[in-house]
């Protein structure tokens, strides 16, 4: 593993020969932990404030409120201050549509677009504090809509455009949004996704929605209900040169709600604030990826997920960077579409997921050989642990052994990176598969099941000892769930719900979820949510979900299903249930296997033995069962395991 520095000398990115001592990082990290208020007060000069804060941190566990008394607007950070400076003609976004359409948007253009959009929202009666749902494909209007909400102080709630009508309505009803913004459709692998039709089905279940604002994008004609639906193009014309003064928000006012899966059957609305979130997202991007004014930055995430919120929209724009946004599938029309884009725009910072890397690995290096990727300088990874093999492939074939890989461990709830290498503070040796060291301001610890600090190299639960500016404000409308989910497992600590290990060098290894959350292509979905959805199918009496390892997706979903008396298992029914799950939740919930069984492995108290399900789904042995905390006897577990194995084999053969 070598890299070439500016003098042309070759170095090894995974040993100390290239790196200066870690001192600069260590000093900065130590200061951020010893004096967080002083540290973050210094950093906060990076934002444009309407009024300075009174207090850096108001910490009343489990609530951390940052920069109380301060006033600012998130849209101003991202747009106005660049558009009003020498940067006004700088490209903010190079947008590339799946069909090959392109748009180049400068910071001045973005200000114009955001003002017009904000004027439309105001005209439709959206006020500060109102919730606005956004269900759009990856077109520039998605970014504009988010920023326009931020500008007027409305709370956006972006819903990934792969979600079903039911999933949309769950989120809209929980957030009580009054407006939903969608498009006639979007493109995916050459096909049109009829998004407006899906929204129509959702809105029929959403009493709070007063209006549907529709972006005309694909050619097909959706149904239009004149009482509710409004074409954006019709109302934008009226607001051509509108200027909407940005709302001066409290530092702790909410900026957005983003739903994510937990261990319950219902996704929870993660609520993020204004100043702390904006500062944390932009500082962590700067520290980890070390962008410069002429960087071309590309984060491949969809804006429907937290990576898209923080590192496609808010942080790169707050830093005044030039970003690439691509609408479509990575393998359309061919598997080298992404490499074409990197070559075309001379992308220098590239941030993607292990799932994507593994998909490209599978397709071979010959696709890469056709393109010049030498513009790349730094590459990132997110969503799940990157396995060392994928890490090495990414490093060698995409980065030409010349780019550090910034493996970023974080969550929807954390707002920004928590553990990641900091190319912008100090280069230090990387270890393939490790997210390396905590970001400044982050104070993690590995705890054992009793809450004692684990020894080096011992696996335990990661916990965070101190509040950090990007931390969630709350679970929207459910403070009890906030307390219970994140702060009760280890009182006084934030519990992310991941297993982890710290090695003897102090490097962090994140080892996957410790709860009932499955990670499919880096997307979170809970077993409870899957189970809740599948019993909605008329043939299903009871079900349990489990994960099995998948070479590309990381984990895949397996459903164990007990049918109602009047139904028999068949291949057709398996297919029907798979299809049903896509309509009940969305593409992320597509099971790989549906296994018909007569009974589910349960403890005497009726709890599903998840370890048994997991072992059967993965085709592995039951392993060490002595630590089962449900008091079930080893014999009972073994019997349940054998029975389920036999049933699964029967179902697969039938
Ligand atoms: O299990 C961890 C895993 O993804 C979870 C957070 O998922 P989500 O909120 O959807 O956010 C994904 C994008 C930040 C974490 O609890 N995870 C995310 N990144 C990594 C990771 N696990 C290991 N290494 C990572 N780099």
Coordinates of N, CA, C and O and ligand atoms in Angstrom, one line a residue, residues 260-261 305-307 311 351 354 381-386 406-414 416-417 419 433 435 496-499 509-514 517 519 522-524, ligand 1:
X260 N -35.8 7.3 11.0 CA -34.9 6.1 10.9 C -35.4 5.0 11.8 O -36.3 5.2 12.6
X261 N -34.9 3.8 11.5 CA -35.5 2.6 12.1 C -34.8 2.4 13.5 O -33.6 2.6 13.6
X305 N -31.3 10.3 3.0 CA -30.7 9.7 4.2 C -29.8 10.7 4.9 O -29.5 11.8 4.3
X306 N -29.4 10.4 6.1 CA -28.6 11.5 6.8 C -27.3 11.8 6.1 O -26.9 13.0 6.2
X307 N -26.7 10.9 5.5 CA -25.4 11.2 4.7 C -25.7 12.3 3.7 O -24.9 13.3 3.5
X311 N -23.8 15.6 4.4 CA -22.6 15.7 3.6 C -22.8 15.8 2.1 O -21.9 15.8 1.3
X351 N -17.0 10.2 -1.8 CA -17.5 9.7 -0.6 C -18.7 8.7 -0.9 O -19.7 9.1 -1.5
X354 N -19.6 1.0 1.3 CA -19.0 -0.3 1.1 C -19.8 -1.1 0.1 O -19.2 -1.9 -0.7
X381 N -15.9 6.4 3.1 CA -16.8 5.3 3.1 C -17.7 5.4 4.3 O -17.4 6.0 5.4
X382 N -19.0 5.0 4.2 CA -20.0 5.2 5.2 C -21.1 4.2 5.1 O -21.4 3.7 4.0
X383 N -21.8 3.9 6.2 CA -23.0 3.1 6.2 C -22.9 1.8 7.0 O -23.8 1.3 7.6
X384 N -21.7 1.2 6.9 CA -21.4 0.0 7.6 C -19.9 -0.2 7.6 O -19.2 0.6 6.9
X385 N -19.4 -1.1 8.4 CA -18.0 -1.3 8.4 C -17.5 -1.7 7.0 O -18.2 -2.5 6.3
X386 N -16.4 -1.2 6.5 CA -15.9 -1.6 5.2 C -14.9 -2.8 5.5 O -14.0 -2.7 6.3
X406 N -11.2 7.5 4.1 CA -11.7 8.0 5.3 C -13.0 7.2 5.6 O -14.0 7.5 5.1
X407 N -12.8 6.2 6.5 CA -13.9 5.4 6.9 C -14.7 6.1 8.0 O -14.1 6.2 9.1
X408 N -15.9 6.6 7.8 CA -16.6 7.4 8.7 C -17.7 6.7 9.5 O -18.6 6.2 8.9
X409 N -17.5 6.5 10.8 CA -18.5 5.9 11.6 C -19.4 7.0 12.2 O -18.8 7.9 12.9
X410 N -20.7 6.9 12.0 CA -21.6 7.8 12.6 C -23.0 7.3 12.4 O -23.2 6.2 11.9
X411 N -24.0 8.1 12.7 CA -25.4 7.7 12.7 C -26.3 8.9 12.3 O -25.9 10.0 12.5
X412 N -27.5 8.6 12.0 CA -28.5 9.6 11.8 C -28.6 10.5 13.0 O -28.6 11.7 12.9
X413 N -28.5 9.9 14.2 CA -28.7 10.6 15.4 C -27.5 11.5 15.7 O -27.6 12.5 16.4
X414 N -26.3 11.2 15.2 CA -25.1 12.0 15.6 C -24.9 13.2 14.8 O -24.1 14.0 15.1
X416 N -23.2 14.0 12.4 CA -21.9 14.1 11.7 C -21.0 13.0 12.1 O -21.3 12.2 13.1
X417 N -19.8 12.9 11.5 CA -18.8 11.9 11.8 C -18.5 11.8 13.3 O -18.3 12.9 13.9
X419 N -16.3 8.9 14.5 CA -15.0 8.3 14.4 C -14.6 8.2 13.0 O -15.3 7.7 12.1
X433 N -10.3 -1.3 7.5 CA -11.4 -1.9 8.3 C -11.6 -1.1 9.6 O -12.6 -1.4 10.3
X435 N -12.2 2.5 11.6 CA -12.5 3.9 11.4 C -11.5 4.8 12.1 O -11.7 6.1 12.1
X496 N -25.0 4.3 21.2 CA -25.4 4.2 19.8 C -26.0 2.9 19.4 O -26.6 2.8 18.3
X497 N -25.8 1.9 20.2 CA -26.3 0.5 19.8 C -25.4 -0.3 18.9 O -25.9 -1.2 18.2
X498 N -24.1 0.0 18.9 CA -23.2 -0.7 18.1 C -22.2 -1.5 19.0 O -21.8 -1.0 20.0
X499 N -21.8 -2.7 18.5 CA -20.6 -3.3 19.1 C -19.4 -2.7 18.6 O -19.3 -2.2 17.5
X509 N -12.7 -0.1 16.1 CA -13.2 -1.1 15.1 C -14.7 -1.2 15.4 O -15.1 -1.6 16.5
X510 N -15.6 -0.8 14.5 CA -17.0 -0.8 14.7 C -17.5 -2.1 14.1 O -17.3 -2.4 13.0
X511 N -18.2 -2.8 15.0 CA -18.5 -4.2 14.6 C -20.0 -4.6 14.4 O -20.4 -5.7 14.5
X512 N -20.8 -3.6 14.1 CA -22.2 -3.9 13.7 C -23.1 -3.6 14.8 O -22.7 -3.4 16.0
X513 N -24.4 -3.7 14.5 CA -25.5 -3.4 15.4 C -25.6 -4.4 16.6 O -25.5 -5.6 16.3
X514 N -25.8 -3.9 17.7 CA -26.0 -4.8 18.9 C -27.5 -5.0 19.2 O -27.9 -5.7 20.1
X517 N -31.5 -4.2 14.6 CA -31.6 -3.4 13.4 C -30.7 -4.2 12.4 O -29.6 -4.6 12.6
X519 N -28.9 -4.0 8.6 CA -28.3 -3.0 7.7 C -28.2 -3.6 6.3 O -27.4 -4.4 6.0
X522 N -26.3 -0.7 3.9 CA -26.0 0.5 4.7 C -27.3 1.2 5.2 O -27.2 2.1 6.0
X523 N -28.5 0.7 4.8 CA -29.7 1.3 5.3 C -30.3 0.5 6.4 O -30.3 -0.7 6.4
X524 N -30.8 1.3 7.4 CA -31.3 0.7 8.6 C -32.7 0.2 8.5 O -33.6 1.0 8.0
Ligands
LIG1 O1 -24.1 0.4 12.8 C1 -23.5 1.6 12.5 C2 -23.5 1.7 11.0 O2 -24.7 2.4 10.6 C3 -25.4 2.8 11.8 C4 -26.1 4.1 11.6 O3 -27.0 4.0 10.5 P1 -27.7 5.3 9.9 O4 -28.3 6.1 11.0 O5 -28.6 4.9 8.8 O6 -26.5 6.2 9.3 C5 -25.8 5.7 8.2 C6 -24.9 6.8 7.8 C7 -24.2 7.5 8.8 C8 -24.4 2.8 12.9 O7 -25.0 2.6 14.1 N1 -22.4 2.4 10.4 C9 -22.4 3.6 9.8 N2 -21.2 3.9 9.3 C10 -20.3 2.9 9.7 C11 -21.1 2.0 10.4 N3 -20.6 0.9 10.9 C12 -19.2 0.7 10.8 N4 -18.4 1.6 10.1 C13 -18.9 2.7 9.6 N5 -18.1 3.5 8.9

